[in-house]
Amino acid sequence: MDFRIFKPQGVLKDHVQGIWSLSVSSHRVVDEKKLLFSDAGSGIMFNLGGEVCFGNYSQPEGVMIMPNSKEAQYVTLPPGAVLAGIRFHPGMGYSVLGKRFDHPVSIADEPDRFYFLQSLQQQLGACRHHQARLVAMYRWLTYHLDTDDATHQTITRIVKAVQPYSWPQALPVGTRQIERHFQKWMGMTPKYYQRILRVKQSLELIQRSPDIPLADLAAEQGFADQAHMTREFSHIAKITPKQYSRLVKQKQGR
């Protein structure tokens, strides 16, 4: 599998996590299967060749709106698959698309709402390599995304303020309103969002240092104990800390 990602800076930084392009060799004999960890974000996926499966959903060629990620899921990619996509920061998918989606939705099911994505789909279909697809998506975002929109700025402030270890800051709304906003934007509570981030940060630490003592990791990341961390990993990441540590070491040839 050949995967490329570009993480925008500047005006797009607070809105878009990444712009990505992926292809699977047509010479592979079997499907490629990967575990995608949750990041609480949402996105737009352009399937440019081959039917792919995300969890229990089969995705034919076309454009899919991907919902906020609450738990890890497996993606199955057939030989010859070509995909590209835009990954929004948590809450930003609602702001850009005007609606929260709880499951993958094809733009063919709501053509009036997503007509503005059709031209980008056509451009990407004509691209023959990763760089061209990344450039096409970046240019589309800079043209269509209103980074000065007050709603974008409010979402950014509120979501950042509830992140673990964030600096205390004044919020534009009260606690109950924050709860309602999170349900509206992301379909989850602020507390559950914090749980996702804690697991995500722990996965990143294991990836960098797979030999880290798990009891120390649990204490450092704010879990009650190692058993609590294992339960959270099993629920949100669909893998235990020990299993992931072993997997990282295998990839490193250890």
PDB file of N, CA and C in Angstrom, residues 21-22 24 31 43 73 82 95 97 100 117 122 129 161-162 169 176-177 195 199 202 227 245:
ATOM      1  N   SER A  21      -3.816  10.633   0.048  1.00  0.00           N
ATOM      2  CA  SER A  21      -4.000   9.862  -1.175  1.00  0.00           C
ATOM      3  C   SER A  21      -3.412   8.480  -0.958  1.00  0.00           C
ATOM      4  N   LEU A  22      -4.093   7.465  -1.464  1.00  0.00           N
ATOM      5  CA  LEU A  22      -3.705   6.077  -1.184  1.00  0.00           C
ATOM      6  C   LEU A  22      -3.939   5.216  -2.419  1.00  0.00           C
ATOM      7  N   VAL A  24      -3.336   0.901  -3.785  1.00  0.00           N
ATOM      8  CA  VAL A  24      -2.918  -0.480  -3.522  1.00  0.00           C
ATOM      9  C   VAL A  24      -2.491  -1.093  -4.844  1.00  0.00           C
ATOM     10  N   ASP A  31      -6.570  -8.970  -0.504  1.00  0.00           N
ATOM     11  CA  ASP A  31      -6.932  -7.630  -0.043  1.00  0.00           C
ATOM     12  C   ASP A  31      -5.975  -7.158   1.036  1.00  0.00           C
ATOM     13  N   GLY A  43     -14.702  13.143   7.775  1.00  0.00           N
ATOM     14  CA  GLY A  43     -14.014  13.453   6.536  1.00  0.00           C
ATOM     15  C   GLY A  43     -14.821  13.202   5.283  1.00  0.00           C
ATOM     16  N   GLN A  73     -11.800   0.978  13.524  1.00  0.00           N
ATOM     17  CA  GLN A  73     -12.448   0.029  12.641  1.00  0.00           C
ATOM     18  C   GLN A  73     -11.460  -0.450  11.586  1.00  0.00           C
ATOM     19  N   VAL A  82      -7.820   2.798  -5.358  1.00  0.00           N
ATOM     20  CA  VAL A  82      -7.268   4.153  -5.346  1.00  0.00           C
ATOM     21  C   VAL A  82      -8.255   5.034  -4.590  1.00  0.00           C
ATOM     22  N   SER A  95     -19.303  21.812  10.584  1.00  0.00           N
ATOM     23  CA  SER A  95     -19.234  23.209  10.179  1.00  0.00           C
ATOM     24  C   SER A  95     -19.133  23.356   8.662  1.00  0.00           C
ATOM     25  N   LEU A  97     -19.836  20.898   6.262  1.00  0.00           N
ATOM     26  CA  LEU A  97     -20.872  20.197   5.507  1.00  0.00           C
ATOM     27  C   LEU A  97     -22.290  20.571   5.935  1.00  0.00           C
ATOM     28  N   ARG A 100     -24.296  16.723  10.781  1.00  0.00           N
ATOM     29  CA  ARG A 100     -23.533  15.635  11.370  1.00  0.00           C
ATOM     30  C   ARG A 100     -24.038  14.314  10.793  1.00  0.00           C
ATOM     31  N   LEU A 117     -19.213  19.027  -4.381  1.00  0.00           N
ATOM     32  CA  LEU A 117     -18.110  18.060  -4.370  1.00  0.00           C
ATOM     33  C   LEU A 117     -17.928  17.363  -5.719  1.00  0.00           C
ATOM     34  N   GLN A 122     -14.485  14.833 -10.126  1.00  0.00           N
ATOM     35  CA  GLN A 122     -14.071  14.715 -11.525  1.00  0.00           C
ATOM     36  C   GLN A 122     -12.582  15.029 -11.688  1.00  0.00           C
ATOM     37  N   HIS A 129      -1.466  10.484 -10.194  1.00  0.00           N
ATOM     38  CA  HIS A 129      -0.492  10.214  -9.143  1.00  0.00           C
ATOM     39  C   HIS A 129      -0.869  10.987  -7.881  1.00  0.00           C
ATOM     40  N   ALA A 161     -10.676  23.712  24.036  1.00  0.00           N
ATOM     41  CA  ALA A 161     -10.724  24.000  25.472  1.00  0.00           C
ATOM     42  C   ALA A 161     -10.993  22.764  26.318  1.00  0.00           C
ATOM     43  N   VAL A 162     -11.663  21.748  25.749  1.00  0.00           N
ATOM     44  CA  VAL A 162     -11.970  20.553  26.547  1.00  0.00           C
ATOM     45  C   VAL A 162     -10.933  19.455  26.350  1.00  0.00           C
ATOM     46  N   GLN A 169      -9.041  28.427  29.730  1.00  0.00           N
ATOM     47  CA  GLN A 169      -9.394  29.601  28.954  1.00  0.00           C
ATOM     48  C   GLN A 169     -10.883  29.867  29.068  1.00  0.00           C
ATOM     49  N   ARG A 176     -23.390  23.369  29.999  1.00  0.00           N
ATOM     50  CA  ARG A 176     -24.501  22.636  29.380  1.00  0.00           C
ATOM     51  C   ARG A 176     -24.569  22.885  27.885  1.00  0.00           C
ATOM     52  N   GLN A 177     -24.255  24.097  27.478  1.00  0.00           N
ATOM     53  CA  GLN A 177     -24.239  24.392  26.047  1.00  0.00           C
ATOM     54  C   GLN A 177     -23.125  23.634  25.342  1.00  0.00           C
ATOM     55  N   ARG A 195     -11.816  10.794  26.287  1.00  0.00           N
ATOM     56  CA  ARG A 195     -11.395   9.389  26.346  1.00  0.00           C
ATOM     57  C   ARG A 195     -10.713   8.979  25.041  1.00  0.00           C
ATOM     58  N   VAL A 199      -6.653   7.784  24.658  1.00  0.00           N
ATOM     59  CA  VAL A 199      -6.219   6.545  24.008  1.00  0.00           C
ATOM     60  C   VAL A 199      -5.333   6.869  22.810  1.00  0.00           C
ATOM     61  N   SER A 202      -1.929   7.821  23.926  1.00  0.00           N
ATOM     62  CA  SER A 202      -1.224   6.649  24.459  1.00  0.00           C
ATOM     63  C   SER A 202      -0.709   5.764  23.326  1.00  0.00           C
ATOM     64  N   ALA A 227      -5.154  -1.720  34.246  1.00  0.00           N
ATOM     65  CA  ALA A 227      -6.358  -2.450  33.839  1.00  0.00           C
ATOM     66  C   ALA A 227      -7.377  -1.506  33.196  1.00  0.00           C
ATOM     67  N   SER A 245       1.900  -2.798  21.402  1.00  0.00           N
ATOM     68  CA  SER A 245       3.346  -2.742  21.610  1.00  0.00           C
ATOM     69  C   SER A 245       4.040  -3.855  20.833  1.00  0.00           C
TER      70      SER A 245
END
